[in-house]
XYZ file of C-alpha atoms in Angstrom:
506
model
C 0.000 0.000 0.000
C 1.417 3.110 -0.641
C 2.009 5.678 1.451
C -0.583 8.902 1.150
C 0.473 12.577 0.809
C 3.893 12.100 -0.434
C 4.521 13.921 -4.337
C 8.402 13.783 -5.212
C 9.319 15.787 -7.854
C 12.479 14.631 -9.478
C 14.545 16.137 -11.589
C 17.149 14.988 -14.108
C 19.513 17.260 -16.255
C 20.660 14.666 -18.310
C 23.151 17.054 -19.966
C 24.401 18.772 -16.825
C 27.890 18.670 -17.200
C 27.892 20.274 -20.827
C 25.410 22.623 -20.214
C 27.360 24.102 -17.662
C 30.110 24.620 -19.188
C 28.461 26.189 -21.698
C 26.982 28.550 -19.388
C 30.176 29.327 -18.102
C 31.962 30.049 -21.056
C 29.346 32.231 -22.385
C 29.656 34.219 -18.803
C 33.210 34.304 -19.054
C 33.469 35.114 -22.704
C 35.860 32.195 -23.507
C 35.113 30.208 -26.618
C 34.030 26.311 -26.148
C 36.283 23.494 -27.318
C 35.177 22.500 -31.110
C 33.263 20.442 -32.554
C 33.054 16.985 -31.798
C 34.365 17.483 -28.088
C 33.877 15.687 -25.168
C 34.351 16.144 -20.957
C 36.831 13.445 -19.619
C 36.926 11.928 -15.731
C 40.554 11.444 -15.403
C 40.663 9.478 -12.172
C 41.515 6.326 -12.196
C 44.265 4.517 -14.491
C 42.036 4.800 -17.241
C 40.918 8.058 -18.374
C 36.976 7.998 -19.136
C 34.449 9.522 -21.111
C 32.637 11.841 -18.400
C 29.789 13.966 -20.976
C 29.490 14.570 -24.674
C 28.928 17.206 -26.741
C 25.897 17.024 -29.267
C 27.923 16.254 -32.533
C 29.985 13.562 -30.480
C 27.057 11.869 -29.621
C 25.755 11.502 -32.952
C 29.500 10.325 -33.934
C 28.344 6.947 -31.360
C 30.675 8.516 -28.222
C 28.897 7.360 -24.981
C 29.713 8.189 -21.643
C 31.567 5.501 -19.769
C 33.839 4.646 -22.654
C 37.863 4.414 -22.301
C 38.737 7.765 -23.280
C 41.773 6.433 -25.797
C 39.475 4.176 -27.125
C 37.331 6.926 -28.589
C 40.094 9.040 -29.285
C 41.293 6.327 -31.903
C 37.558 6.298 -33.449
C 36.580 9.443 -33.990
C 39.769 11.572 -35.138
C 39.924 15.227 -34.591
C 38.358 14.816 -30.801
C 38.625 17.700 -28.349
C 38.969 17.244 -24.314
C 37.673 19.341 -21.481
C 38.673 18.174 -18.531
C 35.771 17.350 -15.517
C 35.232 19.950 -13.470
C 33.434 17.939 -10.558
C 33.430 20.517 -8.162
C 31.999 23.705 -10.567
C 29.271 21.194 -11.335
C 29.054 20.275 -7.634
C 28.591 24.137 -6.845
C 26.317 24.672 -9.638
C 24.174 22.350 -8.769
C 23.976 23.525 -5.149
C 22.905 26.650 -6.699
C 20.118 25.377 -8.749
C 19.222 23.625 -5.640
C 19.025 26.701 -3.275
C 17.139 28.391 -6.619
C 14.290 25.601 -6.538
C 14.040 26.193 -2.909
C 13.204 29.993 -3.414
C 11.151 29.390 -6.432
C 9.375 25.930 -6.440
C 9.211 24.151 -3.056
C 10.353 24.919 0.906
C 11.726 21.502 0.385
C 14.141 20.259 -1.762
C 17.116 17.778 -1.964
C 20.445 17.053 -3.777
C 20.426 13.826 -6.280
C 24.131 14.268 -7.386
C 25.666 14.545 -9.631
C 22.781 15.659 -12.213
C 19.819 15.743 -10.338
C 17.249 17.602 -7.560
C 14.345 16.470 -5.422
C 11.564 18.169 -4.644
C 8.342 17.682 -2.491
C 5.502 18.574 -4.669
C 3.012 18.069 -2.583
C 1.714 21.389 -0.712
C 3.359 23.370 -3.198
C 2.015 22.616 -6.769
C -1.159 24.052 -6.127
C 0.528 27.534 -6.340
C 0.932 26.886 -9.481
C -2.245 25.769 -10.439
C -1.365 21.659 -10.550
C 1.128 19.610 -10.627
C 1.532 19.783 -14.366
C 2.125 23.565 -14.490
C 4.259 23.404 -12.077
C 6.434 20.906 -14.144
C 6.087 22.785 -17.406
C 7.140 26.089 -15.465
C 10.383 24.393 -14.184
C 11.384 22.499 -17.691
C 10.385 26.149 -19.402
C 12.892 28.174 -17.685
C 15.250 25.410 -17.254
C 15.475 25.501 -21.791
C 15.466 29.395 -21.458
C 18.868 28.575 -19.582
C 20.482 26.002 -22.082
C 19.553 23.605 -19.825
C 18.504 20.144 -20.830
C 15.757 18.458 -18.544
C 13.341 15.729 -17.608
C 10.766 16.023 -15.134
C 8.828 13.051 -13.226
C 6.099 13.844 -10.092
C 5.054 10.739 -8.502
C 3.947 9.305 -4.694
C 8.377 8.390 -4.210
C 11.328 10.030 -4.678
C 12.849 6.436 -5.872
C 9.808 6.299 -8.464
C 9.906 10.318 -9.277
C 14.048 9.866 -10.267
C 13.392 6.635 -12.005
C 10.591 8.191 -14.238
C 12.781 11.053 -14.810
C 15.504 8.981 -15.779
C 13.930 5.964 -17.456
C 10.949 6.798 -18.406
C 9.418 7.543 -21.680
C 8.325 11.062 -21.685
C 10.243 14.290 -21.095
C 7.642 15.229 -18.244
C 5.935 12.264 -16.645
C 2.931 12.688 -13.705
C 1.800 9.479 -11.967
C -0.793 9.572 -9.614
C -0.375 6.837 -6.882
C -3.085 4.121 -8.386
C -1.219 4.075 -11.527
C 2.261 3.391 -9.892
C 2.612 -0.109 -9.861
C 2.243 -0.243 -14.090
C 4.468 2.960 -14.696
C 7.271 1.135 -12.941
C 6.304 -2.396 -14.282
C 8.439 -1.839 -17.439
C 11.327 0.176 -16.308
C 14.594 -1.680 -16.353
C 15.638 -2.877 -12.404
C 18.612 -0.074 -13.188
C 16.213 2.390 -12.525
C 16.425 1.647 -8.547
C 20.057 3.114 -8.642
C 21.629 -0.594 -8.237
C 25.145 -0.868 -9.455
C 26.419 -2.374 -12.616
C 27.432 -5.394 -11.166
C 23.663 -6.309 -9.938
C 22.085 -4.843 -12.875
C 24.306 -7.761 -15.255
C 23.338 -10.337 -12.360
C 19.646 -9.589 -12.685
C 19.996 -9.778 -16.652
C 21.488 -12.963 -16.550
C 18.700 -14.184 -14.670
C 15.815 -12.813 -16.941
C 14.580 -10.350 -14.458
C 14.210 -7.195 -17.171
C 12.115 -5.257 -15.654
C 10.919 -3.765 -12.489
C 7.743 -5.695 -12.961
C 10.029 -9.036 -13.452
C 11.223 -8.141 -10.074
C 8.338 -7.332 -8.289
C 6.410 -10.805 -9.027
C 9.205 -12.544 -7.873
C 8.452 -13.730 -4.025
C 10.223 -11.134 -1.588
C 12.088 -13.802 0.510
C 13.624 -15.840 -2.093
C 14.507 -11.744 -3.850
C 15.798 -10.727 -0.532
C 17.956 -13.905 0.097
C 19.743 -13.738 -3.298
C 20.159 -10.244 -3.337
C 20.029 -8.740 0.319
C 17.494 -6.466 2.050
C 19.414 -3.625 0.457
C 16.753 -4.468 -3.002
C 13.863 -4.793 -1.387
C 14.524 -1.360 0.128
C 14.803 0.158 -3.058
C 11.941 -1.944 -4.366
C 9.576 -0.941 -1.374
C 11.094 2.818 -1.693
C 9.783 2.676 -5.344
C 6.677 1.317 -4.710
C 5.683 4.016 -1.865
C 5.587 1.292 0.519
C 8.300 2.736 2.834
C 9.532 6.480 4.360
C 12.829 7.684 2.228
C 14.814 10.075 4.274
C 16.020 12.992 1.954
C 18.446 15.380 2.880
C 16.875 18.625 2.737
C 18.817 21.441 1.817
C 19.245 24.135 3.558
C 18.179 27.836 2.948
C 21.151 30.003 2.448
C 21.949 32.080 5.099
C 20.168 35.443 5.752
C 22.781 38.053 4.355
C 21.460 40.911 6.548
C 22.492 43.039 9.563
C 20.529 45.496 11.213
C 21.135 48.835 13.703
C 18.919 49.773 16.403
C 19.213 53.412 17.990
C 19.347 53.699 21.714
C 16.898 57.074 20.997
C 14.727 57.410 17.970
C 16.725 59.761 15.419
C 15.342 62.085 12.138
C 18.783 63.575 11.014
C 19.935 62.556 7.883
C 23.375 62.508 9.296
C 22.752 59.897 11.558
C 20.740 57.696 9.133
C 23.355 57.960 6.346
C 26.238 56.908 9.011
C 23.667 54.021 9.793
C 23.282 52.967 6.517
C 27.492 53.057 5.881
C 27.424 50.785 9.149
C 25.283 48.424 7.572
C 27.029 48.561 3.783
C 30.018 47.843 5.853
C 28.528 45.015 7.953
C 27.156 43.140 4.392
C 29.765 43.615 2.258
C 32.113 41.315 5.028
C 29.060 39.278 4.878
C 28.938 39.102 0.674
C 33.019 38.462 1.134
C 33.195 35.406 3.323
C 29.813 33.983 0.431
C 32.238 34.861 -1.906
C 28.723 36.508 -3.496
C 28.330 39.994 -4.712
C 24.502 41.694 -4.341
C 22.006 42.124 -6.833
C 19.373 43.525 -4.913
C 19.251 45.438 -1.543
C 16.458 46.161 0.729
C 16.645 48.745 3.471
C 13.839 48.789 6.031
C 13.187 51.390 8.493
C 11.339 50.961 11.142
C 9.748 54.243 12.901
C 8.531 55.146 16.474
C 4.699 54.951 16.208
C 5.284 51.405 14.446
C 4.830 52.370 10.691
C 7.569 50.799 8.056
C 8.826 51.642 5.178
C 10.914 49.745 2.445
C 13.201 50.874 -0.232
C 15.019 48.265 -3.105
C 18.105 49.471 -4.823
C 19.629 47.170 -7.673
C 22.871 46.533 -9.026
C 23.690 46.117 -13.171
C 26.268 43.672 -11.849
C 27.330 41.975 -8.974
C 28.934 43.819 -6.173
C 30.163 43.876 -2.634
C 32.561 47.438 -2.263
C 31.315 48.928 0.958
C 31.717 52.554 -0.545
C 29.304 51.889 -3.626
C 26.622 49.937 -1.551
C 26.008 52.922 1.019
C 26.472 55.582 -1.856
C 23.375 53.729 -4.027
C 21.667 53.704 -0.170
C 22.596 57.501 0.603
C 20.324 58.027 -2.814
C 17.388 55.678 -0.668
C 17.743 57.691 2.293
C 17.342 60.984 0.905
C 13.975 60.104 0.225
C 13.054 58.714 3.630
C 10.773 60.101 5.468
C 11.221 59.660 9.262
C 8.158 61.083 11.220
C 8.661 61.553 14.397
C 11.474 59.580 14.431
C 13.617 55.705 13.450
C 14.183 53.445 16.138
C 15.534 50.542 13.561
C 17.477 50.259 10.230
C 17.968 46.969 8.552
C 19.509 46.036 5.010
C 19.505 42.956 3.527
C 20.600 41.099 0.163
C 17.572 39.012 -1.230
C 19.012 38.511 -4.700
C 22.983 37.866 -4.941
C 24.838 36.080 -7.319
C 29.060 34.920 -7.352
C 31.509 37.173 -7.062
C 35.019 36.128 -7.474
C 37.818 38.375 -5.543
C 39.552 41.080 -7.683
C 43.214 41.678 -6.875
C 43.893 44.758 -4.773
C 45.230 47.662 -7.503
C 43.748 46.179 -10.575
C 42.113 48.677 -12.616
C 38.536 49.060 -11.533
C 36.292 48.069 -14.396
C 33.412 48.530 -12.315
C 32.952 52.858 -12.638
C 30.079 51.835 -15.537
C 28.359 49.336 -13.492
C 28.668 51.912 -10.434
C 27.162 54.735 -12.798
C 24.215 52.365 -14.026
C 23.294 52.047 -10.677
C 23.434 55.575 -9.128
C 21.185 56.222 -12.379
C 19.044 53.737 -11.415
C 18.684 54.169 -8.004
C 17.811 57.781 -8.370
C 15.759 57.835 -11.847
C 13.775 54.353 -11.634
C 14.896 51.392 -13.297
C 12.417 52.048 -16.414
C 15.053 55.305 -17.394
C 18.127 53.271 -17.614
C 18.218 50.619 -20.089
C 20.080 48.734 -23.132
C 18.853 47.339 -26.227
C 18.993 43.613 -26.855
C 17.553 40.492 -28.624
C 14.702 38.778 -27.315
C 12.772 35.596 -28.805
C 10.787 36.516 -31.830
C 10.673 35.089 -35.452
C 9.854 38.753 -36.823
C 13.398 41.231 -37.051
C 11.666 44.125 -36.157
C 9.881 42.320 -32.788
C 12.941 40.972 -32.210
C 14.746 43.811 -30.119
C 13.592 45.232 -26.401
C 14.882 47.028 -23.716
C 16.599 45.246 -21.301
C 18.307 46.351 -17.754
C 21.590 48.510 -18.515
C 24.721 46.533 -18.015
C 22.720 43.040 -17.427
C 25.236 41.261 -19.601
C 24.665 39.193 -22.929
C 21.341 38.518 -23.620
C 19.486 35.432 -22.827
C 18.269 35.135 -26.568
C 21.649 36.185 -28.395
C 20.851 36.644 -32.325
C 23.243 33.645 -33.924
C 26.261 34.836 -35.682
C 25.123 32.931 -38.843
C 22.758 35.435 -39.443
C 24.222 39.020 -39.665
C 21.725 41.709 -38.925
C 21.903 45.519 -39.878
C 23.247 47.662 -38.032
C 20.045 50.113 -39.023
C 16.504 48.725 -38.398
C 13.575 50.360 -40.009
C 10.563 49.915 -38.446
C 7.996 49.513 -40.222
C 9.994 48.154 -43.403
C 10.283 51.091 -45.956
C 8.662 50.236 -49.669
C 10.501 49.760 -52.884
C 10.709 49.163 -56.220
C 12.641 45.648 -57.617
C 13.313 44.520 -60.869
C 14.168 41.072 -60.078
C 13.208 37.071 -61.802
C 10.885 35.064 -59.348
C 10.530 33.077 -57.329
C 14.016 33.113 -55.634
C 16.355 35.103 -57.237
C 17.741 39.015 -55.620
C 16.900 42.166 -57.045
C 18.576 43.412 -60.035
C 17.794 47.023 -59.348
C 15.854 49.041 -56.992
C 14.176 52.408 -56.283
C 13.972 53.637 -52.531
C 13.309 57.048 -51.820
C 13.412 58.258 -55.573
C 16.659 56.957 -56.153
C 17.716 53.866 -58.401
C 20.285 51.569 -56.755
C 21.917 48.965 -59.378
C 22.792 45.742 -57.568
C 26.343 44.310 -57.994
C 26.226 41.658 -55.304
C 23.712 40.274 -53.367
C 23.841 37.040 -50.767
C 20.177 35.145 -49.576
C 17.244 34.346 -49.843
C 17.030 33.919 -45.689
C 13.405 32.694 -45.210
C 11.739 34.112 -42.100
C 7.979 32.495 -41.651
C 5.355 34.441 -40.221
C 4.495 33.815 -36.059
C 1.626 31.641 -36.653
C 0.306 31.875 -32.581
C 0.121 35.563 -33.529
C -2.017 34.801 -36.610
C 0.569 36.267 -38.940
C 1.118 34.204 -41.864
C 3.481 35.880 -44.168
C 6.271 34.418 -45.628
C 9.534 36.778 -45.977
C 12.526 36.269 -48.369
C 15.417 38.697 -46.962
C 18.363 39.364 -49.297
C 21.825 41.233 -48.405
C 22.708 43.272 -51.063
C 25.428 46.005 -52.062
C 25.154 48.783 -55.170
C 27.915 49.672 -57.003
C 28.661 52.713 -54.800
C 29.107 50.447 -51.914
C 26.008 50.457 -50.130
C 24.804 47.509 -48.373
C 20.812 47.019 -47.771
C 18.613 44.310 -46.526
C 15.663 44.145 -48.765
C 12.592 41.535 -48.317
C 10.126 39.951 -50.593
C 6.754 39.318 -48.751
C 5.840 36.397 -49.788
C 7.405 33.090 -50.941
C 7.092 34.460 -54.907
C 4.379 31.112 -55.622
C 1.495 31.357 -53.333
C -0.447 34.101 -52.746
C -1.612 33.317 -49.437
C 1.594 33.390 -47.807
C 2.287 37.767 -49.236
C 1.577 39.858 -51.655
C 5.044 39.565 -52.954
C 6.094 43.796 -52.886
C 9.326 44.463 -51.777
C 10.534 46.459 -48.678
C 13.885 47.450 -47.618
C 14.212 46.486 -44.030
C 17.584 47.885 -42.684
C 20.791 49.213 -43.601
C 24.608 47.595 -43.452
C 26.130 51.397 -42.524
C 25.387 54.425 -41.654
C-alpha cells in the first residue's frame, strides 16, 4: 500500500555537465572546445568519457567509454577536462534556486539531479503539471537540458525522470505499480554489477522483479533491493536530505533614541554597507538587490530596493546607491531601527587589490538607477521573436549578454527600419535578388547580393506571411537588406512587394 500525501518531484539534467560549461563560457566570454568534443573523468588509471557534446554523440561517443578508445575512433576529438566541483557548486545553486522558487523543500540527487516535495506546493501553481512545465520552461530558457517526473516516491519520481518515456511524466499513486512495471531494475540506482546479475537471470524489468516472491529476492540479493523496491513502490519512508536555505545576508542597527537627522541615518546605513559587504566576502557573493527597512517610532515601516547592473560587494558603492534611498526617507517623528539585507545575490570572485577598476560603468548604471527608476536606464537587446523588427527590447543597462543572443550565422543591420520602408525591384521570381531598386526616388543597381534567408510568419500571432530577406550592395558600396513578402508562388503566404528592411552602414 502506498504511502498517502507524499509527491516527489524529481529532476534529471541529463546534460548537466555540458550545459554548464556552456553557461560558463558564455559568462566568461571564452570560446568552447570544437566540434566533436567531449568532458573526460581522469581518475583512475584509465581516463573515461565523463559527458558529450551534441555532434559527439551523434558520432556513437557514450559516456563511460575508455577515453583512448574513442580518441582512436573518432579523429579530430577535443577534451575538457571534468570539473566535478563547478558542477558540484552549480548544482547547489540550482538547488538553493528551486528552494526559493518551487518548493520549501528540496534535496540534492548528485551529480545531475534535484528532489523536490511537490506536494503542498504545486497548487501555487495551479497543478502539478504547471508546475512541471514552469520548471522544464525556464530550465530551456537557460540552455539547460531536462526531464521532469512527479510521482507518490522520490525512488519512483528519479526513475521516471531517468527511465521513463516522456520528457515530463505525472503518476498519480493508483497508476504506480504499471508505470514502474516496465522500467529496467537499473532504474532503482543498483550498481552495474547487480544490474548484469539480474539480466542474466531474466529479471528485465521492475515488474520481473516485483512478481518474484520477496524472501527468495531478498535472500539472493540482500534487504538492500527490497529497500529500493519498497522505496519505489511508496511502501516505505525515504529520508532525503533537505537542503538548507542560504543564510540570511542581513544586519541590522537599532538606535538607543529614535533619530530624524539625515546625518545619523546615512552613518547608519554606511554601518550596515560595511557590515554586508564582510558578509557578501566570506559567500564569496556579490549583491544584486538590496532592501533597506526602516522601522519608525509609532510602528509604521517603510521599504526601499536598490539594484545593481552587476554583482557587487565594495562597501563605498553599496552605502552611496543607499545615501540616494535615504534621501527620500521620510522619518516622522522619528527611526528606532534600520535593517539592510541582500535578497538577490549572485558569485563574485575576488579582484586583486590595484587592478584597474572596471566597475565605474556598473557603479554609474546604478546611481542612475537608483535615483531615476529602473524604467530610465536601459540597453537594447535580442529577445525571442521570429519577426526582425519584434525581435529587439529594452533590457536592464549593463545586465550582460542577452538570454536570446541573435546567432552569428545570421548578420543583422546595423540600421533597423521599423515599419519596413517600400521599394521598387526589378528582379526574376521566385528566388532570385533584385537586379535594381528604387527607394526614396533613387535607383540603386545591384552588384552583389547574398540570400534568400526565409523568415515564416508567427503563426500563434495569426501572422502568416512568408519573408525572403536578401543582403545586397550597389555599385557605390552600399549595403541594404531588402525583403520579398511572400514566398514568390502562393499568394496566401504575401503579396510579394518588396521592402527594404535595414541598412549595413550608416
Amino acid at each position: 500500500m502506498t504511502r498517502p500525501f507524499h509527491r516527489r518531484l524529481a529532476l534529471w539534467l541529463p546534460r548537466w555537465r555540458i550545459d554548464r560549461l556552456k553557461r560558463a563560457a558564455r559568462r566568461a566570454g571564452r570560446p568552447l572546445p570544437p566540434e566533436p568534443w567531449v568532458i573526460a573523468e581522469r581518475s583512475g588509471p584509465t581516463p573515461r568519457v565523463a559527458a558529450v557534446s551534441a555532434e559527439a554523440e551523434t558520432l556513437g561517443v557514450r559516456v563511460g567509454e575508455a577515453l583512448a578508445a574513442v580518441r582512436a575512433r573518432v579523429p579530430g576529438l577535443h577534451v575538457a577536462e571534468l570539473e566535478a566541483e563547478a558542477d558540484a557548486r552549480a548544482l547547489a545553486r540550482l538547488g538553493h534556486w528551486a528552494l526559493r522558487r518551487y518548493s520549501p523543500l528540496v534535496a540534492l540527487d548528485p551529480p545531475d539531479g534535484l528532489l523536490l516535495e511537490a506536494h503542498g506546493a504545486s497548487h501555487l501553481w495551479g497543478g502539478e503539471a504547471r508546475m512541471a512545465a514552469d520548471l522544464a520552461c525556464r530550465l530551456e530558457v537557460a540552455g539547460i537540458a531536462a526531464r521532469i517526473a512527479i510521482a507518490p516516491s522520490a525512488t519512483a519520481a528519479r526513475a521516471l525522470a531517468r527511465h521513463g518515456p516522456a520528457p515530463i511524466t505525472i503518476i498519480a499513486a493508483p497508476d504506480l505499480p504499471t508505470a514502474l512495471a516496465p522500467l529496467p531494475p537499473a532504474a532503482l540506482g543498483i550498481t552495474p554489477e547487480e544490474g548484469a546479475e539480474l539480466a542474466r537471470l531474466g529479471l528485465a524489468t521492475l515488474g520481473d522483479l516485483a512478481a518474484l516472491p520477496r524472501t527468495a529476492l531478498g535472500r539472493r540479493f540482500g534487504l538492500d533491493l527490497l529497500r529500493r523496491l519498497d522505496a519505489a513502490f511508496a511502501r516505505t519512508a525515504e529520508p532525503l536530505d533537505w537542503l538548507e536555505p542560504p543564510p540570511a545576508l542581513s544586519a541590522e542597527v537599532a538606535f538607543p533614541d529614535p533619530v530624524a537627522e539625515p546625518e545619523a541615518l546615512h552613518a547608519a546605513v554606511r554601518q550596515l554597507a560595511a557590515q554586508l559587504a564582510g558578509q557578501l566576502t566570506e559567500a564569496g557573493l556579490g549583491a544584486r538587490r538590496l532592501d533597506l527597512r526602516v522601522t519608525r517610532i509609532d510602528g509604521s515601516r517603510a521599504a526601499l530596493r536598490a539594484g545593481t547592473s552587476a554583482p557587487s560587494r565594495d562597501p563605498a558603492h553599496l552605502a552611496r546607491l543607499l545615501a540616494l534611498l535615504v534621501e527620500s526617507l521620510e522619518p516622522g517623528a522619528g527611526v528606532e531601527k534600520v535593517a539592510l539585507s541582500a535578497p538577490l545575490t549572485a558569485p563574485l570572485p575576488p579582484r586583486q587589490l590595484g587592478a584597474e577598476d572596471r566597475h565605474a560603468l556598473e557603479a554609474a548604471i546604478d546611481r542612475l538607477s537608483t535615483r531615476l527608476g529602473e524604467r530610465a536606464v536601459w540597453q537594447a537587446g535580442p529577445t525571442l521573436s521570429d519577426r526582425p523588427e519584434a525581435s529587439f527590447a529594452r533590457h536592464p543597462a549593463g545586465a550582460g549578454p542577452a538570454a536570446f543572443p541573435w546567432p552569428r550565422r545570421l548578420p543583422r543591420p546595423v540600421h533597423l527600419f521599423d515599419p519596413p520602408e517600400p521599394v521598387e525591384v526589378i528582379a526574376l521570381l521566385p528566388d532570385r535578388p533584385p537586379v535594381v531598386f528604387t527607394w526614396r526616388g533613387r535607383r540603386h543597381r545591384v552588384r552583389a547580393a547574398d540570400g534568400p534567408e526565409r523568415i515564416f510568419g508567427e503563426w500563434w500571432r495569426g501572422d502568416g506571411e512568408v519573408r525572403d530577406y536578401f543582403q545586397v550592395e550597389d555599385t557605390d558600396g552600399g549595403r541594404f537588406w531588402l525583403f520579398r513578402s511572400g514566398d514568390g508562388e502562393d499568394p496566401a503566404t504575401g503579396d510579394f512587394r518588396w521592402w527594404l528592411h535595414g541598412l549595413f552602414g550608416a
